[in-house]
Structures are given as structure tokens and as C-alpha cells.
Coordinates of C-alpha atoms and ligand atoms in Angstrom, one line a residue:
V1 CA 58.1 126.7 245.8
T2 CA 55.5 125.1 243.6
Y3 CA 54.2 121.5 243.9
K4 CA 54.3 119.6 240.7
I5 CA 51.6 117.3 239.4
G6 CA 52.0 114.5 237.0
L7 CA 48.6 113.8 235.5
L8 CA 48.0 110.3 234.1
G9 CA 45.0 110.7 231.8
L10 CA 43.2 113.6 230.3
G11 CA 39.8 112.3 229.6
T12 CA 36.5 113.2 231.4
V13 CA 38.1 113.5 234.8
G14 CA 41.6 114.6 233.8
T15 CA 40.2 117.4 231.7
G16 CA 38.1 118.6 234.7
V17 CA 41.2 118.5 237.0
A18 CA 43.4 120.4 234.5
S19 CA 40.7 123.0 234.0
I20 CA 40.6 123.7 237.8
L21 CA 44.4 123.7 238.1
L22 CA 44.8 126.1 235.2
D23 CA 42.2 128.5 236.6
P24 CA 42.9 129.0 240.3
A25 CA 41.4 132.5 240.7
G26 CA 38.7 132.6 243.4
R27 CA 39.4 129.1 244.6
N28 CA 41.7 127.9 247.5
H29 CA 44.8 130.1 247.6
L30 CA 47.0 127.0 247.7
L31 CA 46.1 126.2 244.1
K32 CA 48.5 129.0 243.1
E33 CA 51.3 126.9 244.4
I34 CA 50.4 123.8 242.4
E35 CA 51.2 123.3 238.7
I36 CA 50.9 120.6 236.2
K37 CA 54.3 119.3 235.1
Q38 CA 53.2 116.7 232.6
V39 CA 50.2 115.0 231.2
G40 CA 50.2 111.3 230.2
V41 CA 47.8 110.3 227.4
R42 CA 47.4 107.5 225.0
S43 CA 46.9 109.6 221.9
L44 CA 49.1 112.6 221.2
T45 CA 47.0 113.7 218.3
K46 CA 43.5 113.9 219.9
T47 CA 41.9 117.3 220.1
R48 CA 41.7 118.4 223.7
T49 CA 39.3 120.8 225.4
V50 CA 41.9 122.3 227.8
T51 CA 44.6 124.6 226.6
L52 CA 48.0 123.1 227.4
A53 CA 51.1 123.7 225.3
E54 CA 52.4 120.7 223.4
H55 CA 55.3 120.1 225.6
Y56 CA 53.1 119.1 228.5
Y57 CA 51.9 116.0 226.7
T58 CA 53.6 112.6 226.6
D59 CA 52.6 109.1 225.9
D60 CA 55.5 107.9 228.1
L61 CA 53.6 107.5 231.4
V62 CA 56.5 105.7 233.0
A63 CA 58.6 108.8 232.5
I64 CA 56.0 110.8 234.6
V65 CA 56.1 108.4 237.5
N66 CA 59.9 108.4 237.4
D67 CA 60.3 112.2 237.1
P68 CA 62.1 113.4 240.3
D69 CA 60.4 116.8 239.9
I70 CA 56.9 115.5 240.3
D71 CA 55.4 115.5 243.9
V72 CA 51.9 114.1 243.3
V73 CA 50.8 111.6 240.6
V74 CA 47.1 112.0 239.8
E75 CA 45.9 108.8 238.3
V76 CA 42.7 109.4 236.3
M77 CA 43.4 107.0 233.4
G78 CA 41.3 104.1 234.7
G79 CA 41.6 100.4 234.3
I80 CA 43.9 98.0 236.1
E81 CA 47.0 97.8 234.0
P82 CA 49.1 99.9 233.3
A83 CA 47.5 102.0 236.0
K84 CA 48.5 99.6 238.8
S85 CA 52.1 99.3 237.8
L86 CA 52.4 103.1 237.3
V87 CA 50.9 103.8 240.7
L88 CA 53.2 101.3 242.4
K89 CA 56.2 102.7 240.6
A90 CA 55.2 106.2 241.6
I91 CA 54.8 105.1 245.2
A92 CA 58.2 103.4 245.1
N93 CA 59.6 106.7 243.9
G94 CA 58.2 108.5 246.9
K95 CA 55.3 110.2 245.1
H96 CA 51.9 110.8 246.6
I97 CA 49.0 109.5 244.7
V98 CA 45.6 110.9 244.1
T99 CA 43.3 108.5 242.2
A100 CA 39.7 108.2 241.0
N101 CA 40.2 104.5 240.2
K102 CA 37.8 102.5 242.3
A103 CA 38.3 99.4 240.2
L104 CA 42.0 99.5 241.0
L105 CA 41.6 100.2 244.7
A106 CA 38.9 97.6 245.3
R107 CA 41.0 94.9 243.7
H108 CA 44.5 95.9 244.6
G109 CA 44.1 98.3 247.5
D110 CA 46.0 95.9 249.9
E111 CA 49.1 96.0 247.7
I112 CA 48.9 99.7 247.0
F113 CA 48.3 100.8 250.6
T114 CA 50.9 98.5 252.0
A115 CA 53.4 99.9 249.5
A116 CA 52.3 103.5 250.4
K117 CA 52.7 102.8 254.1
A118 CA 56.2 101.4 253.6
T119 CA 57.3 104.5 251.6
G120 CA 55.4 107.0 253.7
V121 CA 53.2 108.5 251.0
Y122 CA 49.5 109.3 250.7
V123 CA 47.1 107.5 248.5
M124 CA 44.1 109.7 248.3
L125 CA 40.8 108.4 246.9
E126 CA 37.9 110.8 247.4
A127 CA 37.0 110.9 243.7
S128 CA 36.8 107.1 243.6
V129 CA 33.4 107.0 245.3
C130 CA 30.3 109.2 244.7
G131 CA 32.0 111.8 242.5
G132 CA 31.9 115.2 244.1
I133 CA 30.4 114.0 247.5
P134 CA 33.0 114.2 250.2
I135 CA 32.1 110.9 251.7
V136 CA 35.6 109.5 252.0
Q137 CA 36.8 112.5 254.0
A138 CA 33.6 112.2 256.1
L139 CA 34.2 108.5 257.0
K140 CA 38.0 109.0 257.6
Q141 CA 37.7 112.2 259.6
S142 CA 34.5 114.0 260.2
L143 CA 32.6 110.9 261.4
G144 CA 35.6 109.3 263.0
A145 CA 34.1 109.4 266.5
N146 CA 31.2 107.2 265.5
R147 CA 30.7 103.5 265.6
I148 CA 29.2 103.0 262.1
S149 CA 26.4 100.5 261.8
G150 CA 25.3 101.0 258.2
L151 CA 25.7 102.6 254.8
T152 CA 22.9 102.7 252.3
G153 CA 23.3 104.5 249.1
I154 CA 22.8 105.2 245.4
I155 CA 26.5 105.2 244.4
N156 CA 26.5 104.8 240.7
G157 CA 25.5 107.8 238.6
T158 CA 25.0 106.0 235.3
T159 CA 22.5 103.5 236.6
N160 CA 20.6 106.1 238.5
Y161 CA 20.4 108.3 235.4
I162 CA 19.1 105.3 233.4
L163 CA 16.5 104.2 236.0
T164 CA 15.3 107.8 236.5
R165 CA 14.7 108.2 232.8
M166 CA 13.0 104.8 232.6
H167 CA 10.7 105.9 235.4
A168 CA 10.0 109.3 233.8
A169 CA 9.3 108.4 230.3
G170 CA 9.6 104.7 229.7
E171 CA 12.4 105.2 227.3
S172 CA 14.6 102.3 226.2
F173 CA 17.5 101.2 228.3
E174 CA 20.0 101.3 225.3
S175 CA 19.3 104.9 224.2
I176 CA 19.5 106.2 227.8
L177 CA 22.8 104.4 228.3
A178 CA 24.2 106.0 225.1
D179 CA 23.3 109.4 226.6
A180 CA 25.1 108.6 229.9
Q181 CA 28.2 107.7 227.9
K182 CA 28.0 110.9 225.9
L183 CA 27.7 112.9 229.2
G184 CA 30.9 111.2 230.5
Y185 CA 29.2 109.3 233.3
A186 CA 29.8 105.8 232.2
E187 CA 32.9 103.6 232.7
A188 CA 35.0 102.8 229.6
D189 CA 33.2 99.4 229.6
P190 CA 29.6 100.5 230.7
S191 CA 28.8 97.0 231.8
A192 CA 30.8 97.9 234.9
D193 CA 28.0 100.4 235.7
V194 CA 25.0 98.4 234.4
D195 CA 26.0 95.1 236.0
G196 CA 26.8 96.6 239.3
F197 CA 30.5 96.1 239.4
D198 CA 31.3 99.8 239.8
A199 CA 28.9 100.1 242.7
A200 CA 30.4 96.9 244.3
D201 CA 33.9 98.4 244.0
K202 CA 32.7 101.6 245.7
I203 CA 30.8 99.9 248.5
A204 CA 33.9 97.8 249.1
I205 CA 35.9 101.0 249.6
L206 CA 33.3 102.7 251.7
A207 CA 32.7 99.6 253.9
S208 CA 36.4 99.3 254.5
L209 CA 36.6 102.9 255.6
A210 CA 33.4 102.6 257.7
F211 CA 34.1 99.3 259.4
G212 CA 37.9 99.3 259.6
D213 CA 38.7 96.0 257.7
R214 CA 39.5 95.2 254.1
I215 CA 36.8 93.8 252.0
K216 CA 37.2 91.0 249.4
L217 CA 35.3 92.0 246.3
G218 CA 34.2 88.4 245.7
D219 CA 32.4 88.4 249.0
I220 CA 30.0 91.2 247.9
Y221 CA 26.7 90.0 246.5
R222 CA 26.1 91.9 243.2
E223 CA 23.3 92.3 240.8
G224 CA 22.9 94.9 238.1
I225 CA 20.0 96.6 236.4
S226 CA 20.0 95.0 233.0
G227 CA 17.1 92.7 233.9
I228 CA 14.8 95.7 234.8
T229 CA 12.2 96.4 232.2
N230 CA 9.7 99.1 231.7
T231 CA 7.1 96.6 232.8
D232 CA 8.8 96.3 236.2
I233 CA 9.0 100.1 236.4
A234 CA 5.3 100.4 235.8
A235 CA 4.4 97.6 238.3
A236 CA 6.7 99.2 241.0
T237 CA 5.1 102.6 240.4
E238 CA 1.6 101.1 240.8
L239 CA 2.7 99.5 244.1
G240 CA 4.1 102.8 245.4
F241 CA 7.8 102.1 244.8
V242 CA 10.7 103.5 242.8
I243 CA 13.4 101.1 241.5
K244 CA 17.0 102.1 242.5
L245 CA 20.3 100.3 242.3
L246 CA 21.3 100.4 246.0
A247 CA 24.6 99.6 247.6
I248 CA 24.3 98.5 251.2
A249 CA 26.9 97.7 253.9
R250 CA 25.9 97.0 257.5
R251 CA 26.6 95.0 260.5
A252 CA 24.9 91.6 259.9
Q253 CA 21.5 91.7 261.7
T254 CA 21.6 88.1 262.8
D255 CA 25.1 88.4 264.2
T256 CA 25.1 89.3 267.9
Q257 CA 28.9 89.5 268.0
N258 CA 28.7 92.2 265.3
S259 CA 31.7 90.5 263.7
S260 CA 30.4 90.0 260.2
L261 CA 29.0 92.4 257.6
D262 CA 26.1 92.3 255.1
I263 CA 27.4 94.0 251.9
R264 CA 25.4 93.9 248.7
V265 CA 24.6 95.8 245.5
H266 CA 21.2 95.1 243.8
P267 CA 18.2 96.8 242.3
T268 CA 15.8 97.6 245.1
L269 CA 12.2 98.7 245.4
V270 CA 12.4 101.9 247.5
P271 CA 9.1 103.2 248.9
K272 CA 8.3 106.4 247.0
H273 CA 8.3 108.5 250.2
H274 CA 11.7 107.3 251.3
P275 CA 14.4 110.0 250.9
L276 CA 16.5 107.8 248.5
A277 CA 13.4 107.5 246.2
S278 CA 13.8 111.2 245.1
I279 CA 17.5 111.0 244.3
N280 CA 17.4 111.3 240.6
G281 CA 19.6 111.4 237.5
V282 CA 23.4 111.4 238.0
T283 CA 22.9 112.4 241.7
N284 CA 24.2 110.0 244.3
A285 CA 23.2 109.8 247.9
I286 CA 24.5 107.9 250.9
R287 CA 23.0 107.5 254.3
V288 CA 25.4 106.8 257.1
E289 CA 24.1 105.4 260.4
G290 CA 26.3 105.5 263.5
D291 CA 26.5 106.0 267.2
P292 CA 26.2 108.7 268.4
I293 CA 25.4 110.6 265.2
G294 CA 22.3 108.7 264.4
E295 CA 21.8 109.2 260.7
V296 CA 23.4 111.6 258.3
V297 CA 22.8 111.7 254.5
F298 CA 25.2 113.1 251.9
S299 CA 24.0 113.8 248.4
G300 CA 25.4 115.4 245.3
P301 CA 26.6 114.8 241.7
G302 CA 28.0 111.3 241.5
A303 CA 29.8 111.4 238.2
G304 CA 31.0 113.7 235.5
S305 CA 34.0 115.9 234.8
G306 CA 33.5 118.8 237.2
A307 CA 32.1 116.9 240.1
T308 CA 34.8 114.3 240.1
A309 CA 37.6 116.8 239.5
S310 CA 36.3 118.7 242.5
A311 CA 37.1 115.7 244.6
V312 CA 40.5 115.0 242.9
V313 CA 41.7 118.6 243.4
A314 CA 40.5 118.6 247.0
D315 CA 42.8 115.6 247.6
I316 CA 45.7 117.3 245.9
L317 CA 45.1 120.3 248.2
S318 CA 45.1 118.1 251.2
V319 CA 48.4 116.5 250.2
V320 CA 50.0 119.8 249.4
A321 CA 48.8 121.3 252.7
S322 CA 50.3 118.4 254.6
L323 CA 53.6 118.7 252.6
K324 CA 53.8 122.4 253.3
A325 CA 53.3 121.8 257.0
G326 CA 56.2 119.4 256.9
Q327 CA 54.0 116.8 258.5
Q328 CA 54.7 113.1 259.0
I329 CA 51.9 111.1 257.3
N330 CA 48.7 112.2 258.8
Q331 CA 47.0 109.0 260.0
L332 CA 43.5 110.3 259.5
M333 CA 44.3 110.7 255.8
G334 CA 45.7 107.2 255.3
C335 CA 44.3 103.7 255.2
N336 CA 45.9 101.3 257.7
H337 CA 43.6 98.3 257.5
Q338 CA 45.2 94.9 258.1
H339 CA 42.5 92.2 258.2
Y340 CA 39.7 91.1 256.0
A341 CA 36.1 91.4 257.2
S342 CA 33.9 88.4 257.3
V343 CA 31.0 89.0 255.0
Q344 CA 27.7 87.2 255.4
P345 CA 26.5 85.3 252.4
I346 CA 23.3 86.8 250.9
K347 CA 21.5 83.5 251.5
H348 CA 21.7 84.1 255.2
T349 CA 19.9 87.5 255.0
V350 CA 16.3 88.4 255.5
N351 CA 14.5 90.5 252.8
Q352 CA 11.2 91.5 251.4
F353 CA 10.7 90.6 247.7
Y354 CA 8.9 91.7 244.6
V355 CA 8.4 88.9 242.1
R356 CA 6.9 89.1 238.7
F357 CA 5.6 85.9 237.2
I358 CA 4.3 85.2 233.7
T359 CA 1.8 82.4 234.1
R360 CA -0.7 80.5 231.9
N361 CA -3.9 82.4 232.0
Q362 CA -5.9 79.6 233.7
P363 CA -7.9 79.2 237.0
G364 CA -6.0 78.3 240.2
V365 CA -2.7 79.9 239.3
I366 CA -2.6 82.3 242.2
G367 CA -3.6 79.5 244.5
D368 CA -0.7 77.4 243.2
L369 CA 1.7 80.3 243.8
G370 CA 0.3 80.9 247.3
T371 CA 0.5 77.2 248.2
C372 CA 4.2 77.0 247.3
F373 CA 5.0 80.2 249.2
G374 CA 3.0 79.0 252.2
K375 CA 4.8 75.7 252.3
H376 CA 8.1 77.5 252.8
G377 CA 6.8 80.0 255.4
V378 CA 6.7 83.0 253.0
S379 CA 3.9 85.4 253.8
L380 CA 2.5 87.5 251.1
E381 CA 1.8 91.2 251.4
S382 CA 0.2 91.9 248.1
V383 CA -0.8 90.2 244.9
L384 CA -1.3 92.2 241.7
Q385 CA -2.8 90.3 238.8
K386 CA -2.8 92.0 235.4
P387 CA -5.1 91.2 232.7
V388 CA -3.5 89.1 230.0
L389 CA -0.4 91.0 228.9
L390 CA 1.2 88.9 226.3
K391 CA -1.2 87.5 223.8
T392 CA 1.5 86.3 221.5
S393 CA 4.8 85.1 222.4
Q394 CA 7.5 83.4 220.4
D395 CA 7.8 80.5 222.7
V396 CA 4.1 80.0 223.6
A397 CA 2.3 80.5 220.3
N398 CA -1.3 81.7 220.5
E399 CA -1.5 80.9 224.2
E400 CA -2.7 83.5 226.5
L401 CA -0.5 84.4 229.3
A402 CA -1.1 86.4 232.5
E403 CA 1.1 88.5 234.7
V404 CA 1.1 88.2 238.4
V405 CA 3.2 90.5 240.7
I406 CA 3.6 89.4 244.3
V407 CA 5.1 91.3 247.1
T408 CA 6.2 89.1 250.1
Q409 CA 6.7 90.1 253.7
K410 CA 10.2 89.8 255.1
V411 CA 11.5 86.3 254.7
A412 CA 14.8 84.4 255.0
E413 CA 16.4 84.2 251.5
G414 CA 16.7 80.5 251.8
N415 CA 13.0 80.0 252.3
F416 CA 12.1 82.4 249.6
Y417 CA 14.3 80.7 247.0
A418 CA 13.1 77.2 248.1
A419 CA 9.5 78.4 247.3
I420 CA 10.8 79.9 243.9
A421 CA 12.4 76.5 243.1
E422 CA 9.1 74.8 243.6
I423 CA 7.2 77.4 241.7
N424 CA 9.6 76.9 238.8
N425 CA 8.2 73.4 238.5
L426 CA 4.5 74.4 238.4
P427 CA 3.0 73.5 235.0
S428 CA 1.0 76.8 235.2
L429 CA 4.2 78.9 235.3
H430 CA 5.6 80.3 232.1
K431 CA 8.6 82.2 233.5
I432 CA 9.8 84.5 236.3
P433 CA 11.3 87.5 234.6
T434 CA 12.1 89.6 237.7
V435 CA 12.9 89.2 241.4
I436 CA 13.7 92.4 243.2
R437 CA 14.4 93.0 246.9
I438 CA 12.5 95.7 248.7
L439 CA 14.1 98.3 251.1
Ligands
NAP501 P1 38.3 108.6 230.1 O1 37.5 109.7 229.7 O2 38.2 107.3 229.3 O3 39.8 109.1 230.1 C1 40.9 108.2 230.3 C2 42.2 109.0 230.0 O4 43.3 108.2 230.3 C3 42.3 109.4 228.5 O5 42.9 110.7 228.5 C4 43.3 108.4 227.9 O6 44.1 108.9 226.9 C5 44.1 108.0 229.1 N1 44.6 106.6 229.1 C6 43.8 105.5 229.3 N2 44.6 104.4 229.2 C7 45.8 104.8 228.9 C8 47.0 104.2 228.6 N3 47.1 102.9 228.7 N4 48.1 104.9 228.3 C9 48.0 106.3 228.3 N5 46.9 107.0 228.5 C10 45.8 106.3 228.8 O7 38.0 108.1 231.6 P2 37.4 109.0 232.8 O8 35.9 108.9 232.7 O9 38.1 110.3 232.9 O10 37.8 108.1 234.0 C11 39.1 108.0 234.5 C12 39.1 107.3 235.9 O11 38.2 108.1 236.8 C13 38.5 105.9 235.9 O12 39.2 105.2 236.9 C14 37.1 106.1 236.3 O13 36.5 104.9 236.9 C15 37.2 107.2 237.3 N6 36.0 108.0 237.5 C16 35.3 108.5 236.5 C17 34.3 109.3 236.8 C18 33.4 109.9 235.6 O14 32.4 110.5 235.9 N7 33.8 109.8 234.4 C19 33.9 109.6 238.1 C20 34.6 109.1 239.1 C21 35.7 108.3 238.8 P3 43.5 109.5 225.5 O15 42.8 110.7 225.9 O16 44.7 109.7 224.7 O17 42.6 108.4 225.0
HSE502 N1 30.7 105.4 236.1 C1 30.6 105.9 237.4 C2 29.2 106.3 237.7 C3 31.5 107.2 237.5 O1 28.3 106.3 236.8 O2 28.9 106.5 238.9 C4 31.6 107.8 238.8 O3 32.3 106.9 239.7

């Protein structure tokens, strides 16, 4: 008996999956019992880097999900539609699903998992989060005995690749992003990476697994990295930090009932000796805190063909092993969440901040800033004043400007932004290009 795979998509991830399935020697022996039946693509004329006879290819993806011979549908095409309809149709036809599509799961996971439960099929999602790192399996099974209190991670490879190169060489954002696209790390629309949507999708999935409730994507605070400039990178370095796009999900600190979560994605200043500061390039890392484990950190390649295919094929193996054993649905491999978590608004959280101001280069500016912060109970940890940085500027012709970087102590977001609102009205302020939270 062989188990037949219908592959929806043969791009970066699909090509990696096909390469493993076509070359099982030296890998798990079960792979010899798994074969690709059909591959669904958009273009039948594109040159492919895997060798598959012509008859494998089709642009009729509906036929794949309706094919009674196919046991497992592997969705690595991306996007919401037609991926969603195809996955739901495959489930209705009793097929197991393996997907790398975090955007789909984070938006429509409730409908997909409800349908899968009703039909008694698996929806496996290891590849949807952190590429090759087995974090989904860890949260579902290996760490299942723990009461999880927090997840903190670098969970988008593209943005970590961009920030790492900006730190190393001060290269321009655009040229590094183009390289990330060439390497197959970026989403079809790279703003999903750069603006933090992809990391928000992933932390929604991880938080749901860690805390046992569904997460509404709209409840997650999200900021991307497009506002980070080489000036911020240089200032952060001078202050002893590295800028990373972090995804955080934890029990809300102010909530004694432990009933709401603090979930966010934003650029963060990470102290340079913190373990996450040295996670570079496309590597992802995620720290899980729980009782009784304490703390465990996973790291590995977070995007790319081989890394992601490693996770996809592991899920195929799990499904096939379960089918071979004739098991009912193994509850540890499924998702059975019913309720939505309450997520604390960011304005109720307490954070330390880095703020970069461009001010008029005149006496008393730092005093004005300090007075505004003081009025709102914001204590300052450090103040870095640069000599005049911008001698000419399009909007302030021939006027000298100065740059002031302030690091606050921990402060309620409400107080911090009340101070910022007042600072925005100071005549000595030119603009506030960047505000970044500190880990
Ligand atoms: P990709 O390189 O753009 O490949 C997409 C594949 O799907 C292509 O083969 C394309 O066909 C096919 N396809 C897309 N829309 C189609 C449609 N409407 N009809 C028929 N075929 C269609 O994408 P990818 O990078 O492999 O990503 C695939 C999924 O994996 C996405 O959900 C992504 O978020 C996720 N993921 C990616 C990575 C990564 O590192 N790239 C890592 C983890 C998860 P053609 O080849 O004919 O154009
Ligand atoms: N675009 C994603 C990233 C792919 O860069 O992390 C992996 O999910």
C-alpha cells in the first residue's frame, strides 16, 4: 500500500517537499510508502527544478482535492482563496491536510478545524510557523504537561534577515529585501513580512496552541520594521542594543486572574547580551516559559525551501504513521479549541521605550522633553544627544536640527503616549521619527 499525496503548489516550499518525497533514501523508512499522485500549479509551462513527468502536473486543483485516490492534500500554494475553498473541499472529501499557510490558518482556522473535527481528519501545520523548527509539535505534545506563561520569539525570517544585514553593514532596506525575495524567504506580497502581518499570523497560531484558546487576529498589536532606519540601528548599537522584530504572547502581567493575554508583534530593542540578540539572518528562535519546565529555547532556520519542507514532510509522516496504525484521530495531533481568548489592549501594558527626536538645535530642548515626560510620570534612563545631524532638510530649510535619543524606564503605555502627545506640541520639536519598545 502506498499513501498518495496531492500537492497544491510547487513553488519554494512545494519544490522542497517534492525533492524529499522523490529522494527517500537514508530518511525515515515510511517515506518509501508515500508517493506524489498529482501536483497542482498555476502555470503548466514554467520550468521546474524537480524532475516530475508531465502527467503529474495539473492546473485543475479542484480535481486534486476531489481525487478519491489521494489520502493527504499538502497545501503549499499560499494565499486565502482558492486555498481556503480547496482545503475545505478536501476536508469534506475526507482527506487529511498538511499546510504551511499561516495566513489562512490565522484567519480561518476556526472554520477549517471545525470542519476537520466533523470529518475526522487531521490538519497539520508545523510548517506554518518558524520554518524547520518543530515548535508546533513541541507545544502540542512535548511540552503538553506544562502551564505555559509566555512565548517570546523571532518568528519571521525575512525581517530578521533584513535587520541583521542593516546592523552588519548599514545596507539599504530595499536591496536587502530584494535578496530575501530571491532566496525564497519572503511572502508573495513581502509587506506581509515587513509590516509584521506574517509574524502576527504566526504568534496567533502559537498563542492558541500554548494557551488553549483561539485568537482573533485583530486583537494582536502589530507594528512592522519599515520605519527602522540605519540611524536607529546606529543609535541602538551605541546604547548596547540590537533591533529585532519580536513576537510576544504571555499571560497579562496586570491580570491576577490570568484570564487575558498580552500578544504583540513589534520591533524591539534587545540588549546585546540577550540570547535573542545573536539570532541572525533567516534563523528564528522562540523562548517558551512554562511550569514546571522553566524556560526552553528553540532555534533554527525559519524560512526557505528545505527548512520548510522538512516540517511539511514530518507532518505527512505523522499522518501516514497514524493511518497505518489504524488510529482514531490522535487528540494530541489535532486542535480542539472552542473559545476566543481575551487579549489585553497594548495601551494597558507596561514597557520601556526608546524614542528618537529631531529637535531644533536650541538651548532648553532637553529640559522641555524632560519636563513633559516628568509631568506624566515617565522616568528617563538615558539621554543621548547627537551633534547636529541634519544641516539641511527639505521642510526646514537652512535651519540646524539636532537629534536626541531618550531611553525611558518602564512606564504604562498610556502615560508614555500622554507625554508624547504633549511633546508633539513643543515648538522646539521638529519630529519624532521612531519609537521602539525595549525588551
Ligand atoms: P511560492 O514560491 O509563491 O509558490 C506558490 C506555488 O503555488 C506555485 O507553484 C504556484 O504555481 C502555486 N499557486 C499559487 N496560487 C495558485 C493558484 N491560484 N492556482 C494554482 N497554483 C497556484 O510560495 P512559497 O514560498 O512556496 O509559499 C507557499 C506557502 O508556504 C505560503 O502559504 C507561505 O506563507 C508558506 N511558507 C513559505 C515559506 C518560505 O520560506 N517560502 C516558509 C513557511 C511557510 P506556479 O508555480 O505555477 O506559479
Ligand atoms: N515569509 C516567511 C518568513 C516565511 O520570512 O518568515 C516563513 O514562514
